[in-house]
């Protein structure tokens, strides 16, 4: 059982559509991070959310941390083919032990 | 800065063979870690280090050894490879431990154990 459950596992949409992916846990995290990974490369950090209820925006990407700090969502507006990739959420299980979800694999078709 | 470098990029082993995956960073980061990535499983933490001379186990440490003699290097050793260790291995570093810091990942090593 994953400590962080991500949904959906796969998502295929057309360019211009909006989408939301989710990261859920039964545990409370002091912070959650979102990474994007492209084929053949390591993950790259997109954002860190720290405060319950926090909303952060990164161009067309909007990240939200749940009020109880157990879940997070990533919303993409007007998706583009360049958004294609594996989106991973990660949280510190204790201060040193980072745990990752299994990821959402997003494909944006032109 | 080269960031985080890993060698080799690809490796094929036979069951029972040993090998070391190399990882180095030039950012003077205290925290370094090793993950394996398998389909449908995300990244799972194998071992981590909060500084030179200090290492600890992560989620899936069995079959792997690490050491940290310098700040820059954090090699991962497979003593007797098994097919279950077929995976993509990523090394990462960050300025310090904790979920607030960005982890910088290397490009990965794709390992196949026959």
PDB file of C-alpha atoms in Angstrom:
ATOM      1  CA  UNK A   1       0.000   0.000   0.000  1.00  0.00           C
ATOM      2  CA  UNK A   2       1.374   3.386  -1.035  1.00  0.00           C
ATOM      3  CA  UNK A   3       1.584   6.056   1.635  1.00  0.00           C
ATOM      4  CA  UNK A   4       0.595   8.570  -1.050  1.00  0.00           C
ATOM      5  CA  UNK A   5      -2.115   7.527  -3.515  1.00  0.00           C
ATOM      6  CA  UNK A   6      -2.266   9.373  -6.809  1.00  0.00           C
ATOM      7  CA  UNK A   7      -5.183   9.426  -9.212  1.00  0.00           C
ATOM      8  CA  UNK A   8      -5.801   8.939 -11.979  1.00  0.00           C
ATOM      9  CA  UNK A   9      -2.906   6.672 -12.884  1.00  0.00           C
ATOM     10  CA  UNK A  10      -3.167   7.590 -16.571  1.00  0.00           C
ATOM     11  CA  UNK A  11      -4.759  10.592 -18.265  1.00  0.00           C
ATOM     12  CA  UNK A  12      -4.921  11.337 -21.984  1.00  0.00           C
ATOM     13  CA  UNK A  13      -6.480  14.614 -23.118  1.00  0.00           C
ATOM     14  CA  UNK A  14      -6.575  16.986 -26.078  1.00  0.00           C
ATOM     15  CA  UNK A  15      -4.619  20.231 -26.193  1.00  0.00           C
ATOM     16  CA  UNK A  16      -6.587  23.061 -24.625  1.00  0.00           C
ATOM     17  CA  UNK A  17      -8.498  20.933 -22.114  1.00  0.00           C
ATOM     18  CA  UNK A  18      -8.331  21.422 -18.346  1.00  0.00           C
ATOM     19  CA  UNK A  19      -7.444  18.647 -15.907  1.00  0.00           C
ATOM     20  CA  UNK A  20      -6.967  17.920 -12.226  1.00  0.00           C
ATOM     21  CA  UNK A  21      -4.849  15.189 -10.665  1.00  0.00           C
ATOM     22  CA  UNK A  22      -4.915  14.194  -7.023  1.00  0.00           C
ATOM     23  CA  UNK A  23      -2.553  13.061  -4.284  1.00  0.00           C
ATOM     24  CA  UNK A  24      -4.172  11.586  -1.168  1.00  0.00           C
ATOM     25  CA  UNK A  25      -2.985  10.076   2.099  1.00  0.00           C
ATOM     26  CA  UNK A  26      -4.335   9.042   5.475  1.00  0.00           C
ATOM     27  CA  UNK A  27      -1.246  10.619   7.058  1.00  0.00           C
ATOM     28  CA  UNK A  28      -0.592  14.262   7.821  1.00  0.00           C
ATOM     29  CA  UNK A  29       2.406  15.808   6.107  1.00  0.00           C
ATOM     30  CA  UNK A  30       4.282  18.921   7.117  1.00  0.00           C
ATOM     31  CA  UNK A  31       4.735  19.647   3.409  1.00  0.00           C
ATOM     32  CA  UNK A  32       4.053  18.104   0.024  1.00  0.00           C
ATOM     33  CA  UNK A  33       5.975  18.489  -3.188  1.00  0.00           C
ATOM     34  CA  UNK A  34       5.032  17.986  -6.830  1.00  0.00           C
ATOM     35  CA  UNK A  35       7.601  16.847  -9.374  1.00  0.00           C
ATOM     36  CA  UNK A  36       7.394  16.295 -13.144  1.00  0.00           C
ATOM     37  CA  UNK A  37       9.418  13.579 -14.814  1.00  0.00           C
ATOM     38  CA  UNK A  38      10.039  13.231 -18.539  1.00  0.00           C
ATOM     39  CA  UNK A  39      11.117   9.944 -20.181  1.00  0.00           C
ATOM     40  CA  UNK A  40      14.764   9.056 -19.549  1.00  0.00           C
ATOM     41  CA  UNK A  41      15.260  11.828 -17.011  1.00  0.00           C
ATOM     42  CA  UNK A  42      15.044  12.349 -13.276  1.00  0.00           C
ATOM     43  CA  UNK A  43      12.120  14.186 -11.660  1.00  0.00           C
ATOM     44  CA  UNK A  44      12.216  17.988 -11.474  1.00  0.00           C
ATOM     45  CA  UNK A  45      10.557  19.939  -8.675  1.00  0.00           C
ATOM     46  CA  UNK A  46       7.516  22.035  -9.603  1.00  0.00           C
ATOM     47  CA  UNK A  47       6.345  23.294  -6.214  1.00  0.00           C
ATOM     48  CA  UNK A  48       6.399  22.778  -2.445  1.00  0.00           C
ATOM     49  CA  UNK A  49       3.246  23.455  -0.412  1.00  0.00           C
ATOM     50  CA  UNK A  50       3.557  23.877   3.332  1.00  0.00           C
ATOM     51  CA  UNK A  51       0.440  25.449   4.881  1.00  0.00           C
ATOM     52  CA  UNK A  52      -2.962  23.738   5.046  1.00  0.00           C
ATOM     53  CA  UNK A  53      -5.272  25.336   2.462  1.00  0.00           C
ATOM     54  CA  UNK A  54      -2.353  26.889   0.609  1.00  0.00           C
ATOM     55  CA  UNK A  55      -2.762  27.577  -3.105  1.00  0.00           C
ATOM     56  CA  UNK A  56       0.233  28.167  -5.365  1.00  0.00           C
ATOM     57  CA  UNK A  57       0.196  29.059  -9.047  1.00  0.00           C
ATOM     58  CA  UNK A  58       2.903  28.382 -11.579  1.00  0.00           C
ATOM     59  CA  UNK A  59       1.739  29.824 -14.914  1.00  0.00           C
ATOM     60  CA  UNK A  60      -1.104  27.473 -15.986  1.00  0.00           C
ATOM     61  CA  UNK A  61      -0.561  25.085 -13.064  1.00  0.00           C
ATOM     62  CA  UNK A  62      -2.421  25.547  -9.771  1.00  0.00           C
ATOM     63  CA  UNK A  63      -1.442  23.516  -6.713  1.00  0.00           C
ATOM     64  CA  UNK A  64      -3.546  23.202  -3.580  1.00  0.00           C
ATOM     65  CA  UNK A  65      -2.700  21.665  -0.192  1.00  0.00           C
ATOM     66  CA  UNK A  66      -5.676  20.295   1.726  1.00  0.00           C
ATOM     67  CA  UNK A  67      -6.775  21.998   4.918  1.00  0.00           C
ATOM     68  CA  UNK A  68      -5.859  18.905   6.954  1.00  0.00           C
ATOM     69  CA  UNK A  69      -2.502  18.566   5.120  1.00  0.00           C
ATOM     70  CA  UNK A  70      -3.354  15.013   4.011  1.00  0.00           C
ATOM     71  CA  UNK A  71      -3.998  15.671   0.342  1.00  0.00           C
ATOM     72  CA  UNK A  72      -3.080  17.888  -2.557  1.00  0.00           C
ATOM     73  CA  UNK A  73      -4.257  18.580  -6.083  1.00  0.00           C
ATOM     74  CA  UNK A  74      -2.700  19.859  -9.287  1.00  0.00           C
ATOM     75  CA  UNK A  75      -4.918  21.631 -11.814  1.00  0.00           C
ATOM     76  CA  UNK A  76      -3.673  22.449 -15.314  1.00  0.00           C
ATOM     77  CA  UNK A  77      -5.555  25.002 -17.391  1.00  0.00           C
ATOM     78  CA  UNK A  78      -5.485  24.799 -21.181  1.00  0.00           C
ATOM     79  CA  UNK A  79      -3.076  21.875 -21.303  1.00  0.00           C
ATOM     80  CA  UNK A  80      -0.351  21.887 -23.936  1.00  0.00           C
ATOM     81  CA  UNK A  81       1.677  19.010 -25.426  1.00  0.00           C
ATOM     82  CA  UNK A  82       4.673  20.279 -23.432  1.00  0.00           C
ATOM     83  CA  UNK A  83       2.793  19.378 -20.240  1.00  0.00           C
ATOM     84  CA  UNK A  84       3.092  15.694 -21.131  1.00  0.00           C
ATOM     85  CA  UNK A  85       4.957  13.738 -18.462  1.00  0.00           C
ATOM     86  CA  UNK A  86       4.737  11.818 -15.211  1.00  0.00           C
ATOM     87  CA  UNK A  87       3.524  13.936 -12.292  1.00  0.00           C
ATOM     88  CA  UNK A  88       4.675  12.747  -8.878  1.00  0.00           C
ATOM     89  CA  UNK A  89       3.738  13.958  -5.429  1.00  0.00           C
ATOM     90  CA  UNK A  90       6.118  13.485  -2.496  1.00  0.00           C
ATOM     91  CA  UNK A  91       5.989  14.041   1.242  1.00  0.00           C
ATOM     92  CA  UNK A  92       8.369  13.697   4.162  1.00  0.00           C
ATOM     93  CA  UNK A  93       7.341  10.576   6.116  1.00  0.00           C
ATOM     94  CA  UNK A  94       9.673  11.750   8.824  1.00  0.00           C
ATOM     95  CA  UNK A  95      12.163  14.543   8.462  1.00  0.00           C
ATOM     96  CA  UNK A  96      14.603  12.436   6.448  1.00  0.00           C
ATOM     97  CA  UNK A  97      12.475   9.830   4.662  1.00  0.00           C
ATOM     98  CA  UNK A  98      10.799  11.148   1.532  1.00  0.00           C
ATOM     99  CA  UNK A  99       7.951   9.090   0.121  1.00  0.00           C
ATOM    100  CA  UNK A 100       6.625   9.363  -3.413  1.00  0.00           C
ATOM    101  CA  UNK A 101       3.313   8.451  -4.940  1.00  0.00           C
ATOM    102  CA  UNK A 102       3.165   6.185  -7.993  1.00  0.00           C
ATOM    103  CA  UNK A 103       2.437   9.156 -10.242  1.00  0.00           C
ATOM    104  CA  UNK A 104      -0.071  10.264 -12.872  1.00  0.00           C
ATOM    105  CA  UNK A 105       1.088   9.787 -16.434  1.00  0.00           C
ATOM    106  CA  UNK A 106      -0.341  12.660 -18.503  1.00  0.00           C
ATOM    107  CA  UNK A 107      -0.456  12.714 -22.293  1.00  0.00           C
ATOM    108  CA  UNK A 108      -1.609  15.886 -24.046  1.00  0.00           C
ATOM    109  CA  UNK A 109      -2.395  15.325 -27.716  1.00  0.00           C
ATOM    110  CA  UNK A 110      -1.995  18.183 -30.202  1.00  0.00           C
TER     111      UNK A 110
ATOM    112  CA  UNK B   1      27.940  23.022 -12.105  1.00  0.00           C
ATOM    113  CA  UNK B   2      27.312  19.482 -13.336  1.00  0.00           C
ATOM    114  CA  UNK B   3      24.623  18.942 -10.678  1.00  0.00           C
ATOM    115  CA  UNK B   4      24.051  15.270  -9.859  1.00  0.00           C
ATOM    116  CA  UNK B   5      25.876  12.764 -12.037  1.00  0.00           C
ATOM    117  CA  UNK B   6      25.350   9.006 -12.169  1.00  0.00           C
ATOM    118  CA  UNK B   7      27.330   6.253 -13.835  1.00  0.00           C
ATOM    119  CA  UNK B   8      26.799   3.983 -15.610  1.00  0.00           C
ATOM    120  CA  UNK B   9      23.662   4.927 -17.553  1.00  0.00           C
ATOM    121  CA  UNK B  10      22.886   1.305 -18.427  1.00  0.00           C
ATOM    122  CA  UNK B  11      24.063  -1.977 -16.879  1.00  0.00           C
ATOM    123  CA  UNK B  12      23.268  -5.661 -17.370  1.00  0.00           C
ATOM    124  CA  UNK B  13      24.249  -8.105 -14.634  1.00  0.00           C
ATOM    125  CA  UNK B  14      23.895 -11.812 -14.095  1.00  0.00           C
ATOM    126  CA  UNK B  15      22.284 -13.094 -10.924  1.00  0.00           C
ATOM    127  CA  UNK B  16      24.845 -13.174  -8.109  1.00  0.00           C
ATOM    128  CA  UNK B  17      27.174 -10.569  -9.573  1.00  0.00           C
ATOM    129  CA  UNK B  18      28.099  -7.485  -7.590  1.00  0.00           C
ATOM    130  CA  UNK B  19      28.464  -3.920  -8.740  1.00  0.00           C
ATOM    131  CA  UNK B  20      28.544  -0.316  -7.568  1.00  0.00           C
ATOM    132  CA  UNK B  21      26.397   2.478  -8.940  1.00  0.00           C
ATOM    133  CA  UNK B  22      28.211   5.783  -8.720  1.00  0.00           C
ATOM    134  CA  UNK B  23      26.641   9.100  -7.719  1.00  0.00           C
ATOM    135  CA  UNK B  24      28.339  12.462  -7.315  1.00  0.00           C
ATOM    136  CA  UNK B  25      27.134  16.031  -6.745  1.00  0.00           C
ATOM    137  CA  UNK B  26      29.036  19.308  -6.929  1.00  0.00           C
ATOM    138  CA  UNK B  27      26.546  21.528  -5.085  1.00  0.00           C
ATOM    139  CA  UNK B  28      27.931  20.913  -1.568  1.00  0.00           C
ATOM    140  CA  UNK B  29      24.624  19.343  -0.530  1.00  0.00           C
ATOM    141  CA  UNK B  30      24.470  17.600   2.823  1.00  0.00           C
ATOM    142  CA  UNK B  31      21.555  15.258   2.022  1.00  0.00           C
ATOM    143  CA  UNK B  32      21.875  12.514  -0.590  1.00  0.00           C
ATOM    144  CA  UNK B  33      19.592   9.611  -1.351  1.00  0.00           C
ATOM    145  CA  UNK B  34      19.057   6.617  -3.609  1.00  0.00           C
ATOM    146  CA  UNK B  35      15.683   5.624  -5.078  1.00  0.00           C
ATOM    147  CA  UNK B  36      14.515   2.842  -7.315  1.00  0.00           C
ATOM    148  CA  UNK B  37      11.668   3.366  -9.754  1.00  0.00           C
ATOM    149  CA  UNK B  38       9.525   0.486 -10.923  1.00  0.00           C
ATOM    150  CA  UNK B  39       6.383   0.643 -13.124  1.00  0.00           C
ATOM    151  CA  UNK B  40       3.320   1.514 -11.075  1.00  0.00           C
ATOM    152  CA  UNK B  41       5.357   1.942  -7.878  1.00  0.00           C
ATOM    153  CA  UNK B  42       6.709   5.459  -8.107  1.00  0.00           C
ATOM    154  CA  UNK B  43      10.090   6.125  -6.497  1.00  0.00           C
ATOM    155  CA  UNK B  44      10.977   4.138  -3.389  1.00  0.00           C
ATOM    156  CA  UNK B  45      13.736   5.273  -1.049  1.00  0.00           C
ATOM    157  CA  UNK B  46      16.560   2.745  -0.604  1.00  0.00           C
ATOM    158  CA  UNK B  47      19.127   4.544   1.572  1.00  0.00           C
ATOM    159  CA  UNK B  48      19.893   8.124   2.461  1.00  0.00           C
ATOM    160  CA  UNK B  49      22.651  10.181   4.058  1.00  0.00           C
ATOM    161  CA  UNK B  50      22.373  13.431   6.010  1.00  0.00           C
ATOM    162  CA  UNK B  51      26.112  14.110   5.790  1.00  0.00           C
ATOM    163  CA  UNK B  52      29.535  12.533   5.336  1.00  0.00           C
ATOM    164  CA  UNK B  53      29.889   9.472   7.525  1.00  0.00           C
ATOM    165  CA  UNK B  54      26.144   9.192   8.244  1.00  0.00           C
ATOM    166  CA  UNK B  55      23.805   6.844   6.400  1.00  0.00           C
ATOM    167  CA  UNK B  56      20.432   5.305   7.163  1.00  0.00           C
ATOM    168  CA  UNK B  57      17.918   2.920   5.650  1.00  0.00           C
ATOM    169  CA  UNK B  58      14.884   3.983   3.683  1.00  0.00           C
ATOM    170  CA  UNK B  59      11.803   2.044   2.645  1.00  0.00           C
ATOM    171  CA  UNK B  60      13.474  -0.782   0.659  1.00  0.00           C
ATOM    172  CA  UNK B  61      17.093  -1.228   1.872  1.00  0.00           C
ATOM    173  CA  UNK B  62      17.506  -5.019   1.617  1.00  0.00           C
ATOM    174  CA  UNK B  63      20.185  -6.134  -0.846  1.00  0.00           C
ATOM    175  CA  UNK B  64      21.869  -2.716  -1.004  1.00  0.00           C
ATOM    176  CA  UNK B  65      24.750  -1.097   0.874  1.00  0.00           C
ATOM    177  CA  UNK B  66      25.889   2.509   0.924  1.00  0.00           C
ATOM    178  CA  UNK B  67      28.686   4.596   2.392  1.00  0.00           C
ATOM    179  CA  UNK B  68      29.389   8.340   2.433  1.00  0.00           C
ATOM    180  CA  UNK B  69      33.059   9.088   2.905  1.00  0.00           C
ATOM    181  CA  UNK B  70      32.882  12.529   1.283  1.00  0.00           C
ATOM    182  CA  UNK B  71      30.180  15.173   0.851  1.00  0.00           C
ATOM    183  CA  UNK B  72      30.314  14.751  -2.923  1.00  0.00           C
ATOM    184  CA  UNK B  73      30.010  10.982  -3.410  1.00  0.00           C
ATOM    185  CA  UNK B  74      27.334   8.461  -2.427  1.00  0.00           C
ATOM    186  CA  UNK B  75      27.845   5.059  -4.101  1.00  0.00           C
ATOM    187  CA  UNK B  76      25.226   2.298  -3.988  1.00  0.00           C
ATOM    188  CA  UNK B  77      26.499  -1.282  -3.833  1.00  0.00           C
ATOM    189  CA  UNK B  78      24.647  -4.416  -4.880  1.00  0.00           C
ATOM    190  CA  UNK B  79      26.477  -7.314  -3.213  1.00  0.00           C
ATOM    191  CA  UNK B  80      24.710 -10.187  -4.974  1.00  0.00           C
ATOM    192  CA  UNK B  81      22.349  -9.027  -7.705  1.00  0.00           C
ATOM    193  CA  UNK B  82      18.904 -10.610  -8.031  1.00  0.00           C
ATOM    194  CA  UNK B  83      16.317 -10.288 -10.829  1.00  0.00           C
ATOM    195  CA  UNK B  84      14.065  -8.413  -8.370  1.00  0.00           C
ATOM    196  CA  UNK B  85      16.633  -5.615  -8.418  1.00  0.00           C
ATOM    197  CA  UNK B  86      15.970  -4.907 -12.092  1.00  0.00           C
ATOM    198  CA  UNK B  87      14.893  -1.279 -12.000  1.00  0.00           C
ATOM    199  CA  UNK B  88      15.835   2.302 -12.774  1.00  0.00           C
ATOM    200  CA  UNK B  89      17.936   3.815 -10.002  1.00  0.00           C
ATOM    201  CA  UNK B  90      18.010   7.521  -9.233  1.00  0.00           C
ATOM    202  CA  UNK B  91      20.384   9.389  -6.979  1.00  0.00           C
ATOM    203  CA  UNK B  92      19.279  12.741  -5.542  1.00  0.00           C
ATOM    204  CA  UNK B  93      20.715  15.497  -3.389  1.00  0.00           C
ATOM    205  CA  UNK B  94      19.360  18.494  -1.485  1.00  0.00           C
ATOM    206  CA  UNK B  95      20.877  21.178   0.727  1.00  0.00           C
ATOM    207  CA  UNK B  96      19.580  19.445   3.864  1.00  0.00           C
ATOM    208  CA  UNK B  97      17.074  16.829   4.971  1.00  0.00           C
ATOM    209  CA  UNK B  98      13.367  17.555   5.209  1.00  0.00           C
ATOM    210  CA  UNK B  99      10.410  17.893   2.923  1.00  0.00           C
ATOM    211  CA  UNK B 100      10.874  21.618   2.386  1.00  0.00           C
ATOM    212  CA  UNK B 101      13.984  21.325   0.252  1.00  0.00           C
ATOM    213  CA  UNK B 102      14.136  20.688  -3.464  1.00  0.00           C
ATOM    214  CA  UNK B 103      15.716  17.368  -4.339  1.00  0.00           C
ATOM    215  CA  UNK B 104      17.931  17.439  -7.436  1.00  0.00           C
ATOM    216  CA  UNK B 105      17.922  14.141  -9.292  1.00  0.00           C
ATOM    217  CA  UNK B 106      20.528  12.549 -11.499  1.00  0.00           C
ATOM    218  CA  UNK B 107      19.647  11.110 -14.930  1.00  0.00           C
ATOM    219  CA  UNK B 108      19.269   7.556 -13.621  1.00  0.00           C
ATOM    220  CA  UNK B 109      20.886   4.141 -14.132  1.00  0.00           C
ATOM    221  CA  UNK B 110      18.845   1.451 -15.872  1.00  0.00           C
ATOM    222  CA  UNK B 111      19.849  -1.903 -14.382  1.00  0.00           C
ATOM    223  CA  UNK B 112      18.811  -5.301 -15.707  1.00  0.00           C
ATOM    224  CA  UNK B 113      19.598  -8.459 -13.748  1.00  0.00           C
ATOM    225  CA  UNK B 114      19.298 -11.678 -15.742  1.00  0.00           C
TER     226      UNK B 114
END
